[in-house]
Every structure is written in C-alpha cells, then in structure tokens.
PDB file of C-alpha atoms in Angstrom:
ATOM      1  CA  MET H   1     -38.020 223.951  76.466  1.00 80.00           C
ATOM      2  CA  LYS H   2     -37.191 226.833  73.581  1.00 89.00           C
ATOM      3  CA  ILE H   3     -38.350 225.751  69.891  1.00 96.00           C
ATOM      4  CA  GLU H   4     -36.982 227.805  67.146  1.00 96.00           C
ATOM      5  CA  LYS H   5     -35.926 225.450  64.418  1.00 98.00           C
ATOM      6  CA  ILE H   6     -38.605 223.168  62.905  1.00 98.00           C
ATOM      7  CA  GLY H   7     -37.386 220.154  60.883  1.00 98.00           C
ATOM      8  CA  VAL H   8     -40.192 218.201  59.452  1.00 98.00           C
ATOM      9  CA  ILE H   9     -39.209 214.933  57.712  1.00 98.00           C
ATOM     10  CA  GLY H  10     -41.421 213.639  54.476  1.00 97.00           C
ATOM     11  CA  ALA H  11     -42.382 215.709  52.115  1.00 97.00           C
ATOM     12  CA  GLY H  12     -45.811 213.892  50.722  1.00 94.00           C
ATOM     13  CA  VAL H  13     -49.584 215.564  51.872  1.00 91.00           C
ATOM     14  CA  MET H  14     -49.121 215.561  55.500  1.00 95.00           C
ATOM     15  CA  GLY H  15     -45.487 216.559  55.861  1.00 97.00           C
ATOM     16  CA  ALA H  16     -45.821 219.626  53.343  1.00 97.00           C
ATOM     17  CA  GLY H  17     -48.763 220.271  54.831  1.00 97.00           C
ATOM     18  CA  ILE H  18     -46.629 220.540  58.499  1.00 98.00           C
ATOM     19  CA  ALA H  19     -44.149 222.555  56.466  1.00 98.00           C
ATOM     20  CA  GLN H  20     -46.373 224.957  55.850  1.00 98.00           C
ATOM     21  CA  ALA H  21     -47.923 225.692  59.058  1.00 98.00           C
ATOM     22  CA  PHE H  22     -45.040 225.945  60.582  1.00 98.00           C
ATOM     23  CA  ALA H  23     -44.162 228.461  58.239  1.00 98.00           C
ATOM     24  CA  THR H  24     -47.153 230.129  58.207  1.00 97.00           C
ATOM     25  CA  SER H  25     -46.651 231.395  61.742  1.00 97.00           C
ATOM     26  CA  GLY H  26     -43.078 232.737  61.644  1.00 97.00           C
ATOM     27  CA  TYR H  27     -40.996 228.871  62.062  1.00 98.00           C
ATOM     28  CA  ARG H  28     -38.220 228.523  59.875  1.00 97.00           C
ATOM     29  CA  VAL H  29     -39.114 224.758  59.127  1.00 98.00           C
ATOM     30  CA  LEU H  30     -36.193 222.278  57.039  1.00 98.00           C
ATOM     31  CA  LEU H  31     -38.012 219.794  54.759  1.00 98.00           C
ATOM     32  CA  ARG H  32     -36.308 216.304  53.797  1.00 98.00           C
ATOM     33  CA  ASP H  33     -37.369 213.383  51.892  1.00 97.00           C
ATOM     34  CA  ILE H  34     -35.079 210.815  50.052  1.00 95.00           C
ATOM     35  CA  SER H  35     -35.822 212.061  46.138  1.00 96.00           C
ATOM     36  CA  GLN H  36     -35.661 215.823  44.599  1.00 96.00           C
ATOM     37  CA  GLY H  37     -38.664 214.853  42.710  1.00 97.00           C
ATOM     38  CA  ALA H  38     -40.394 214.085  46.266  1.00 96.00           C
ATOM     39  CA  LEU H  39     -38.989 217.292  47.790  1.00 97.00           C
ATOM     40  CA  ASP H  40     -40.281 219.267  44.423  1.00 97.00           C
ATOM     41  CA  ARG H  41     -43.984 217.446  44.783  1.00 96.00           C
ATOM     42  CA  GLY H  42     -43.883 218.805  48.206  1.00 97.00           C
ATOM     43  CA  LEU H  43     -42.674 221.744  47.749  1.00 97.00           C
ATOM     44  CA  ALA H  44     -45.703 222.414  44.544  1.00 97.00           C
ATOM     45  CA  THR H  45     -48.736 221.180  46.934  1.00 96.00           C
ATOM     46  CA  ILE H  46     -47.222 224.156  49.101  1.00 97.00           C
ATOM     47  CA  GLY H  47     -47.417 226.312  46.344  1.00 97.00           C
ATOM     48  CA  THR H  48     -51.054 225.806  45.588  1.00 96.00           C
ATOM     49  CA  SER H  49     -52.002 225.188  49.263  1.00 96.00           C
ATOM     50  CA  LEU H  50     -50.612 228.950  49.758  1.00 97.00           C
ATOM     51  CA  SER H  51     -52.355 230.020  46.841  1.00 97.00           C
ATOM     52  CA  ARG H  52     -55.298 229.076  47.370  1.00 95.00           C
ATOM     53  CA  LEU H  53     -55.738 230.705  51.104  1.00 95.00           C
ATOM     54  CA  VAL H  54     -54.768 234.091  49.550  1.00 96.00           C
ATOM     55  CA  ALA H  55     -57.561 233.614  46.866  1.00 96.00           C
ATOM     56  CA  LYS H  56     -59.469 232.708  49.829  1.00 94.00           C
ATOM     57  CA  GLU H  57     -58.425 235.993  50.848  1.00 95.00           C
ATOM     58  CA  LYS H  58     -57.422 234.292  54.466  1.00 93.00           C
ATOM     59  CA  MET H  59     -53.626 235.559  53.992  1.00 95.00           C
ATOM     60  CA  THR H  60     -52.144 237.444  51.989  1.00 96.00           C
ATOM     61  CA  GLN H  61     -49.527 237.094  48.745  1.00 97.00           C
ATOM     62  CA  VAL H  62     -46.751 239.166  50.530  1.00 97.00           C
ATOM     63  CA  ASP H  63     -47.144 236.663  54.223  1.00 97.00           C
ATOM     64  CA  ALA H  64     -47.479 233.565  51.118  1.00 97.00           C
ATOM     65  CA  ASP H  65     -44.762 234.556  49.452  1.00 97.00           C
ATOM     66  CA  ALA H  66     -42.901 234.909  53.164  1.00 98.00           C
ATOM     67  CA  ALA H  67     -43.867 231.455  54.500  1.00 97.00           C
ATOM     68  CA  ALA H  68     -42.860 229.949  51.655  1.00 97.00           C
ATOM     69  CA  GLY H  69     -39.587 231.602  52.044  1.00 97.00           C
ATOM     70  CA  ARG H  70     -39.131 230.395  55.541  1.00 98.00           C
ATOM     71  CA  ILE H  71     -39.173 226.734  53.983  1.00 98.00           C
ATOM     72  CA  THR H  72     -35.500 225.057  53.476  1.00 97.00           C
ATOM     73  CA  ALA H  73     -35.225 221.900  50.987  1.00 97.00           C
ATOM     74  CA  THR H  74     -32.939 219.288  51.816  1.00 97.00           C
ATOM     75  CA  LEU H  75     -31.999 215.546  51.074  1.00 97.00           C
ATOM     76  CA  THR H  76     -29.138 215.261  53.917  1.00 96.00           C
ATOM     77  CA  LEU H  77     -29.793 214.366  57.449  1.00 95.00           C
ATOM     78  CA  GLU H  78     -27.472 215.087  58.482  1.00 97.00           C
ATOM     79  CA  ASP H  79     -28.723 219.007  58.147  1.00 97.00           C
ATOM     80  CA  PHE H  80     -30.891 217.959  61.133  1.00 98.00           C
ATOM     81  CA  HIS H  81     -28.225 218.361  63.676  1.00 97.00           C
ATOM     82  CA  ASP H  82     -29.302 222.066  64.717  1.00 96.00           C
ATOM     83  CA  ARG H  83     -32.942 221.694  64.769  1.00 98.00           C
ATOM     84  CA  ASP H  84     -35.175 221.918  68.273  1.00 98.00           C
ATOM     85  CA  LEU H  85     -38.142 220.060  67.460  1.00 98.00           C
ATOM     86  CA  ILE H  86     -38.498 217.343  64.122  1.00 98.00           C
ATOM     87  CA  VAL H  87     -41.799 216.074  63.101  1.00 98.00           C
ATOM     88  CA  GLU H  88     -41.083 212.918  61.314  1.00 97.00           C
ATOM     89  CA  ALA H  89     -44.308 212.210  58.598  1.00 96.00           C
ATOM     90  CA  VAL H  90     -42.777 209.700  56.592  1.00 95.00           C
ATOM     91  CA  VAL H  91     -45.044 205.428  55.594  1.00 90.00           C
ATOM     92  CA  GLU H  92     -46.928 204.402  58.304  1.00 89.00           C
ATOM     93  CA  LYS H  93     -44.248 201.525  59.204  1.00 90.00           C
ATOM     94  CA  PHE H  94     -42.754 201.074  62.671  1.00 93.00           C
ATOM     95  CA  GLU H  95     -39.506 199.605  60.664  1.00 96.00           C
ATOM     96  CA  VAL H  96     -39.279 202.813  58.782  1.00 96.00           C
ATOM     97  CA  LYS H  97     -39.515 204.991  61.752  1.00 96.00           C
ATOM     98  CA  LYS H  98     -37.413 202.962  63.993  1.00 96.00           C
ATOM     99  CA  ALA H  99     -34.658 204.155  61.288  1.00 96.00           C
ATOM    100  CA  ILE H 100     -35.447 207.477  61.912  1.00 96.00           C
ATOM    101  CA  ILE H 101     -35.118 207.793  65.224  1.00 96.00           C
ATOM    102  CA  GLY H 102     -31.758 205.730  65.050  1.00 95.00           C
ATOM    103  CA  ASP H 103     -29.957 207.856  62.610  1.00 96.00           C
ATOM    104  CA  LEU H 104     -31.768 211.230  64.674  1.00 96.00           C
ATOM    105  CA  ASP H 105     -30.081 209.708  67.993  1.00 96.00           C
ATOM    106  CA  ARG H 106     -26.743 210.018  65.663  1.00 96.00           C
ATOM    107  CA  ILE H 107     -27.185 213.450  64.512  1.00 97.00           C
ATOM    108  CA  CYS H 108     -29.416 215.485  67.030  1.00 97.00           C
ATOM    109  CA  PRO H 109     -28.171 216.744  70.677  1.00 96.00           C
ATOM    110  CA  ALA H 110     -30.224 214.993  73.538  1.00 95.00           C
ATOM    111  CA  ARG H 111     -32.657 218.772  73.765  1.00 96.00           C
ATOM    112  CA  THR H 112     -33.975 218.049  70.347  1.00 98.00           C
ATOM    113  CA  ILE H 113     -37.429 216.510  70.415  1.00 98.00           C
ATOM    114  CA  PHE H 114     -38.590 214.083  68.402  1.00 98.00           C
ATOM    115  CA  ALA H 115     -42.601 214.215  67.232  1.00 98.00           C
ATOM    116  CA  SER H 116     -43.905 211.789  65.167  1.00 98.00           C
ATOM    117  CA  ASN H 117     -47.379 212.086  62.579  1.00 97.00           C
ATOM    118  CA  THR H 118     -48.145 208.718  63.108  1.00 94.00           C
ATOM    119  CA  SER H 119     -51.712 207.858  62.723  1.00 90.00           C
ATOM    120  CA  SER H 120     -52.331 204.565  64.907  1.00 89.00           C
ATOM    121  CA  LEU H 121     -48.681 203.240  65.655  1.00 92.00           C
ATOM    122  CA  SER H 122     -47.275 203.209  69.396  1.00 94.00           C
ATOM    123  CA  LEU H 123     -45.562 205.984  70.550  1.00 95.00           C
ATOM    124  CA  THR H 124     -44.458 204.223  73.528  1.00 97.00           C
ATOM    125  CA  ARG H 125     -42.961 201.510  71.152  1.00 96.00           C
ATOM    126  CA  ILE H 126     -41.450 204.042  68.902  1.00 96.00           C
ATOM    127  CA  ALA H 127     -40.259 206.521  71.909  1.00 97.00           C
ATOM    128  CA  ALA H 128     -38.594 203.315  72.777  1.00 97.00           C
ATOM    129  CA  ALA H 129     -36.124 203.219  70.099  1.00 96.00           C
ATOM    130  CA  SER H 130     -34.315 206.020  71.066  1.00 97.00           C
ATOM    131  CA  ASN H 131     -31.172 206.377  72.994  1.00 96.00           C
ATOM    132  CA  HIS H 132     -33.450 209.462  74.852  1.00 97.00           C
ATOM    133  CA  PRO H 133     -36.766 208.543  75.008  1.00 98.00           C
ATOM    134  CA  GLY H 134     -38.598 210.923  76.785  1.00 98.00           C
ATOM    135  CA  ARG H 135     -37.977 213.599  74.218  1.00 98.00           C
ATOM    136  CA  VAL H 136     -40.335 211.923  71.731  1.00 98.00           C
ATOM    137  CA  ILE H 137     -43.969 212.404  71.323  1.00 98.00           C
ATOM    138  CA  GLY H 138     -46.606 212.252  68.837  1.00 98.00           C
ATOM    139  CA  MET H 139     -47.995 215.471  67.002  1.00 98.00           C
ATOM    140  CA  HIS H 140     -51.183 213.678  65.153  1.00 97.00           C
ATOM    141  CA  PHE H 141     -52.162 216.029  62.092  1.00 97.00           C
ATOM    142  CA  PHE H 142     -55.239 216.013  60.357  1.00 94.00           C
ATOM    143  CA  ASN H 143     -55.659 216.145  56.274  1.00 88.00           C
ATOM    144  CA  PRO H 144     -55.593 218.979  55.207  1.00 89.00           C
ATOM    145  CA  VAL H 145     -53.710 220.329  57.766  1.00 94.00           C
ATOM    146  CA  ALA H 146     -54.430 224.602  56.750  1.00 91.00           C
ATOM    147  CA  MET H 147     -57.711 223.805  57.443  1.00 91.00           C
ATOM    148  CA  MET H 148     -57.780 221.305  60.386  1.00 95.00           C
ATOM    149  CA  GLN H 149     -57.768 222.447  64.074  1.00 96.00           C
ATOM    150  CA  LEU H 150     -56.981 219.991  65.732  1.00 98.00           C
ATOM    151  CA  VAL H 151     -53.564 218.540  67.239  1.00 98.00           C
ATOM    152  CA  GLU H 152     -53.888 215.126  68.506  1.00 98.00           C
ATOM    153  CA  VAL H 153     -50.735 215.246  71.118  1.00 98.00           C
ATOM    154  CA  ILE H 154     -50.223 211.510  72.161  1.00 97.00           C
ATOM    155  CA  ARG H 155     -47.843 211.206  75.508  1.00 97.00           C
ATOM    156  CA  ALA H 156     -45.192 208.160  75.544  1.00 97.00           C
ATOM    157  CA  ILE H 157     -45.153 206.413  78.600  1.00 98.00           C
ATOM    158  CA  GLN H 158     -41.450 208.073  78.141  1.00 98.00           C
ATOM    159  CA  THR H 159     -42.032 211.344  77.286  1.00 98.00           C
ATOM    160  CA  THR H 160     -41.053 213.866  79.876  1.00 98.00           C
ATOM    161  CA  ASP H 161     -43.959 216.637  81.168  1.00 98.00           C
ATOM    162  CA  ALA H 162     -41.047 219.669  79.831  1.00 98.00           C
ATOM    163  CA  VAL H 163     -41.549 218.060  75.688  1.00 98.00           C
ATOM    164  CA  ASN H 164     -45.136 217.542  76.595  1.00 98.00           C
ATOM    165  CA  ALA H 165     -45.525 221.108  77.826  1.00 98.00           C
ATOM    166  CA  ALA H 166     -43.352 222.509  74.804  1.00 98.00           C
ATOM    167  CA  VAL H 167     -45.366 220.807  72.474  1.00 98.00           C
ATOM    168  CA  VAL H 168     -48.296 222.056  73.792  1.00 98.00           C
ATOM    169  CA  ALA H 169     -47.905 225.445  73.654  1.00 98.00           C
ATOM    170  CA  THR H 170     -45.956 224.517  70.424  1.00 98.00           C
ATOM    171  CA  VAL H 171     -49.486 223.645  68.353  1.00 98.00           C
ATOM    172  CA  ALA H 172     -50.744 227.199  70.381  1.00 98.00           C
ATOM    173  CA  LYS H 173     -48.505 229.116  68.407  1.00 97.00           C
ATOM    174  CA  LEU H 174     -49.456 227.856  64.923  1.00 97.00           C
ATOM    175  CA  GLY H 175     -52.821 228.840  65.499  1.00 96.00           C
ATOM    176  CA  LYS H 176     -54.525 225.504  66.292  1.00 98.00           C
ATOM    177  CA  GLU H 177     -55.327 223.525  69.465  1.00 98.00           C
ATOM    178  CA  ALA H 178     -53.702 220.555  71.383  1.00 98.00           C
ATOM    179  CA  LYS H 179     -55.718 217.814  73.060  1.00 98.00           C
ATOM    180  CA  VAL H 180     -53.416 215.276  74.805  1.00 97.00           C
ATOM    181  CA  ALA H 181     -54.344 211.170  74.929  1.00 96.00           C
ATOM    182  CA  ARG H 182     -51.809 208.367  76.563  1.00 95.00           C
ATOM    183  CA  ASP H 183     -50.932 206.743  74.161  1.00 96.00           C
ATOM    184  CA  SER H 184     -53.269 204.140  72.757  1.00 95.00           C
ATOM    185  CA  TYR H 185     -53.444 202.135  69.630  1.00 93.00           C
ATOM    186  CA  GLY H 186     -55.150 204.909  67.012  1.00 93.00           C
ATOM    187  CA  PHE H 187     -55.337 207.594  70.493  1.00 95.00           C
ATOM    188  CA  VAL H 188     -59.142 208.681  70.118  1.00 96.00           C
ATOM    189  CA  VAL H 189     -59.668 210.599  66.971  1.00 96.00           C
ATOM    190  CA  ASN H 190     -59.242 207.400  64.784  1.00 95.00           C
ATOM    191  CA  ARG H 191     -59.668 204.204  67.184  1.00 96.00           C
ATOM    192  CA  VAL H 192     -63.382 206.197  66.991  1.00 97.00           C
ATOM    193  CA  LEU H 193     -63.376 207.104  63.185  1.00 97.00           C
ATOM    194  CA  ILE H 194     -61.858 204.423  61.584  1.00 97.00           C
ATOM    195  CA  PRO H 195     -63.792 201.767  62.573  1.00 98.00           C
ATOM    196  CA  MET H 196     -66.931 203.512  61.843  1.00 98.00           C
ATOM    197  CA  ILE H 197     -65.552 203.910  58.108  1.00 98.00           C
ATOM    198  CA  ASN H 198     -64.935 199.985  58.122  1.00 98.00           C
ATOM    199  CA  GLU H 199     -68.656 199.547  59.257  1.00 98.00           C
ATOM    200  CA  ALA H 200     -69.671 201.852  56.984  1.00 98.00           C
ATOM    201  CA  ILE H 201     -67.751 199.571  54.411  1.00 98.00           C
ATOM    202  CA  ASN H 202     -69.352 195.797  55.465  1.00 98.00           C
ATOM    203  CA  CYS H 203     -72.778 197.999  54.894  1.00 98.00           C
ATOM    204  CA  VAL H 204     -71.618 198.265  51.594  1.00 98.00           C
ATOM    205  CA  TYR H 205     -70.330 194.530  51.470  1.00 98.00           C
ATOM    206  CA  GLU H 206     -73.202 192.693  52.741  1.00 98.00           C
ATOM    207  CA  ASN H 207     -75.626 194.548  50.411  1.00 98.00           C
ATOM    208  CA  VAL H 208     -76.900 196.558  53.007  1.00 98.00           C
ATOM    209  CA  ALA H 209     -77.075 199.632  51.206  1.00 98.00           C
ATOM    210  CA  THR H 210     -75.435 201.129  48.542  1.00 98.00           C
ATOM    211  CA  PRO H 211     -72.521 203.568  49.060  1.00 98.00           C
ATOM    212  CA  GLU H 212     -74.297 206.631  47.953  1.00 98.00           C
ATOM    213  CA  ASP H 213     -77.274 205.826  50.496  1.00 98.00           C
ATOM    214  CA  VAL H 214     -75.007 204.896  53.239  1.00 98.00           C
ATOM    215  CA  ASP H 215     -73.347 208.676  53.128  1.00 98.00           C
ATOM    216  CA  ALA H 216     -76.789 210.019  52.394  1.00 98.00           C
ATOM    217  CA  MET H 217     -78.307 208.296  55.819  1.00 98.00           C
ATOM    218  CA  MET H 218     -75.303 209.232  57.699  1.00 98.00           C
ATOM    219  CA  LYS H 219     -75.532 212.525  56.222  1.00 98.00           C
ATOM    220  CA  LEU H 220     -79.419 213.108  56.736  1.00 98.00           C
ATOM    221  CA  GLY H 221     -79.141 211.026  60.190  1.00 98.00           C
ATOM    222  CA  ALA H 222     -76.252 211.651  61.793  1.00 97.00           C
ATOM    223  CA  ALA H 223     -75.628 215.510  60.493  1.00 97.00           C
ATOM    224  CA  HIS H 224     -72.213 214.063  59.294  1.00 97.00           C
ATOM    225  CA  PRO H 225     -70.831 216.999  56.546  1.00 96.00           C
ATOM    226  CA  MET H 226     -69.508 214.336  54.080  1.00 97.00           C
ATOM    227  CA  GLY H 227     -70.401 210.315  54.476  1.00 98.00           C
ATOM    228  CA  PRO H 228     -68.061 208.566  56.049  1.00 98.00           C
ATOM    229  CA  LEU H 229     -67.520 206.043  52.585  1.00 98.00           C
ATOM    230  CA  ALA H 230     -66.371 209.826  50.949  1.00 98.00           C
ATOM    231  CA  LEU H 231     -64.216 210.520  54.147  1.00 97.00           C
ATOM    232  CA  GLY H 232     -62.430 206.657  53.252  1.00 97.00           C
ATOM    233  CA  ASP H 233     -61.756 207.631  49.531  1.00 97.00           C
ATOM    234  CA  LEU H 234     -60.963 211.455  50.957  1.00 93.00           C
ATOM    235  CA  ILE H 235     -58.354 209.562  53.145  1.00 91.00           C
ATOM    236  CA  GLY H 236     -57.007 206.658  51.574  1.00 94.00           C
ATOM    237  CA  LEU H 237     -58.309 203.274  51.839  1.00 97.00           C
ATOM    238  CA  ASP H 238     -54.668 201.822  52.080  1.00 95.00           C
ATOM    239  CA  ILE H 239     -54.742 204.837  55.220  1.00 92.00           C
ATOM    240  CA  VAL H 240     -58.051 203.407  56.435  1.00 96.00           C
ATOM    241  CA  LEU H 241     -57.028 200.126  56.372  1.00 96.00           C
ATOM    242  CA  ASP H 242     -53.429 199.809  57.265  1.00 93.00           C
ATOM    243  CA  VAL H 243     -55.021 201.644  61.180  1.00 93.00           C
ATOM    244  CA  MET H 244     -57.864 198.964  61.201  1.00 96.00           C
ATOM    245  CA  GLU H 245     -54.744 196.514  61.090  1.00 96.00           C
ATOM    246  CA  VAL H 246     -53.146 198.308  63.659  1.00 92.00           C
ATOM    247  CA  LEU H 247     -55.820 198.173  65.918  1.00 95.00           C
ATOM    248  CA  HIS H 248     -56.532 194.702  65.246  1.00 96.00           C
ATOM    249  CA  ALA H 249     -53.150 193.384  65.955  1.00 95.00           C
ATOM    250  CA  GLY H 250     -52.867 195.680  68.735  1.00 93.00           C
ATOM    251  CA  PHE H 251     -56.286 195.028  70.777  1.00 95.00           C
ATOM    252  CA  ALA H 252     -56.503 191.829  69.709  1.00 96.00           C
ATOM    253  CA  ASP H 253     -59.939 192.645  69.565  1.00 97.00           C
ATOM    254  CA  PRO H 254     -62.734 190.584  66.522  1.00 97.00           C
ATOM    255  CA  LYS H 255     -64.119 194.401  66.666  1.00 97.00           C
ATOM    256  CA  TYR H 256     -61.531 195.640  64.390  1.00 98.00           C
ATOM    257  CA  ARG H 257     -61.601 193.053  61.849  1.00 98.00           C
ATOM    258  CA  PRO H 258     -60.973 195.062  58.824  1.00 98.00           C
ATOM    259  CA  SER H 259     -63.588 194.818  56.661  1.00 98.00           C
ATOM    260  CA  PRO H 260     -63.303 191.707  53.298  1.00 98.00           C
ATOM    261  CA  LEU H 261     -64.105 194.406  50.719  1.00 98.00           C
ATOM    262  CA  LEU H 262     -61.632 196.920  52.157  1.00 98.00           C
ATOM    263  CA  LYS H 263     -59.105 195.056  51.384  1.00 98.00           C
ATOM    264  CA  GLN H 264     -60.544 194.217  48.458  1.00 98.00           C
ATOM    265  CA  MET H 265     -60.555 197.422  47.095  1.00 98.00           C
ATOM    266  CA  CYS H 266     -56.931 197.923  48.323  1.00 98.00           C
ATOM    267  CA  ASP H 267     -55.550 194.819  46.243  1.00 98.00           C
ATOM    268  CA  ALA H 268     -57.528 196.585  43.165  1.00 98.00           C
ATOM    269  CA  GLY H 269     -56.082 199.582  44.040  1.00 98.00           C
ATOM    270  CA  TYR H 270     -59.060 201.256  44.265  1.00 98.00           C
ATOM    271  CA  LEU H 271     -57.841 204.062  47.527  1.00 98.00           C
ATOM    272  CA  GLY H 272     -59.971 206.275  47.073  1.00 97.00           C
ATOM    273  CA  ARG H 273     -59.674 209.801  45.440  1.00 95.00           C
ATOM    274  CA  LYS H 274     -55.414 209.593  44.809  1.00 93.00           C
ATOM    275  CA  THR H 275     -56.016 207.216  42.843  1.00 96.00           C
ATOM    276  CA  GLY H 276     -59.138 208.531  40.675  1.00 97.00           C
ATOM    277  CA  ARG H 277     -61.529 205.510  41.784  1.00 98.00           C
ATOM    278  CA  GLY H 278     -62.393 204.400  45.752  1.00 98.00           C
ATOM    279  CA  PHE H 279     -66.050 204.233  46.783  1.00 98.00           C
ATOM    280  CA  PHE H 280     -67.093 207.065  44.253  1.00 98.00           C
ATOM    281  CA  SER H 281     -64.990 207.929  40.868  1.00 97.00           C
ATOM    282  CA  TYR H 282     -63.398 211.366  40.806  1.00 96.00           C
TER     283      TYR H 282
END
C-alpha cells in the first residue's frame, strides 16, 4: 500500500505535532480543524517547534522552512478525498470520532487508511463505525511528538494485515519506532502509566506525602526522570481523568477508579501546565 499524501484532522498540540513529524520526513500534509483560529494556533505551534529544533541544531533553517512549506491548512473536510493516510487527533470522545469516520467514508476511496491517535478508546469500536473497518488502525503518538520515539500501533479486530504493515513501515520512515499492540482499553503505555499517576494522586489525597515528596521519592527511588504528578500536569489532568474513566468503564474493575482528588482538580480547572496550575504552579 503506497502512502504519500497525509491528512491530519485536529490542529491541537497532538495534531500539530503529528503534522510536523510527517512534514519533516518529506510528506505533504493537509492539516484540518474546525476554525481558522485553531488552524492558526496549530501552525504557530509548528513554527515554534521547528525554530526550537533549529536553535538546538537538530535541523537546519532550510530544512525547517521546507517542512513548514509541506503543510497546507484547510477548514474543508472534502479536501481529504485524495489522501492515502488520514490521522485523526481530535477530542477523546467516541461520538466525535465516530462522526468523523462517517464523514471520511463518504469522502474517501476505500483504499484510504484511517488512523486514530486515541490514547485509550477501543479501536475495534471506532473501526466498526466505518463502512470499511479493515482500514482503521490506531497510531498513538506521544507528546512532544518531535522528541518521542514511540508510536503505539493498535490493531483493531478488523484491521487487515496490509494496513498494519503499511502503517508500521510509515512509522519507520518518520524515524520513529512502531510497537504493535492488540486492541485493549488504554493499550500498553497508558494502561500502565495513567493508573500510576492516579495512585500518586491518591497518595496526596490520603495525606501520605506532599506532591513534592511523592515526585521526589519516585525520582530518587525508582529512577523516574520526572515525577508522576509533574507528568500528570504535563499531560493534562483532564486527559488523565478521561483515560482513567475509559479504563474504569471498559474493564469494570475498581482498581481503575479515578481518584476523588483528580476529579476535584479537574472540576476546579486546575489541569496542569496548560492552565498554569495543577499539582504545581507554572
């Protein structure tokens, strides 16, 4: 399966990062969001990221300019009619993803691969929303996309061998490493990582230790480069809660119950770095 033309739906932090990863690897990318303001912010994020890479001598200014020039922004989903691979990076809500799959089914030929950047939702359920479920797969990139080497490739029950092989090969062309997982709530990384962050939050909720000491203990005692609470702030505590709720509902296992303090933090709007306040101040 030949993959040359890329589409990315969603120009937020993840969508912008995914578009940049493809563009810096030589692919022409169509980036779409629902408002011009969102697109402008996404393109600005890409520009800032490319400038940082130039400043760190990870790439030349010529290469950065070339990468930026390979990205075209659009508000029109119909423009994706000729894409070989489309990566969806929208809000982590099944109904939103289902609607996008339905629209793309109408617009795209059967050969187009649909990939979701979902971090926890069932790919099998997402694939079932397509008239051609065998072309649906998960491509779970990690933030910041430019720096993180892993892409979790998630096979739905319906995903064909040809689609899986094409996506794994494409990840390699991005200079990243694909690791394939069977479809299961949270897959591997988030199934292990997010409950750890949730348990660190419970340690604070139960007054076992302060946020500073919880993180210090995990760095000093477990050799973690970043404490779990600081990592939760970086990810976004609302995202942590979303994943925990998916795990809790999907597995129906009380070990995945979101911490009451996590819920309170989200209710208060203390979501981490993006709001300036989470378990720490920014």
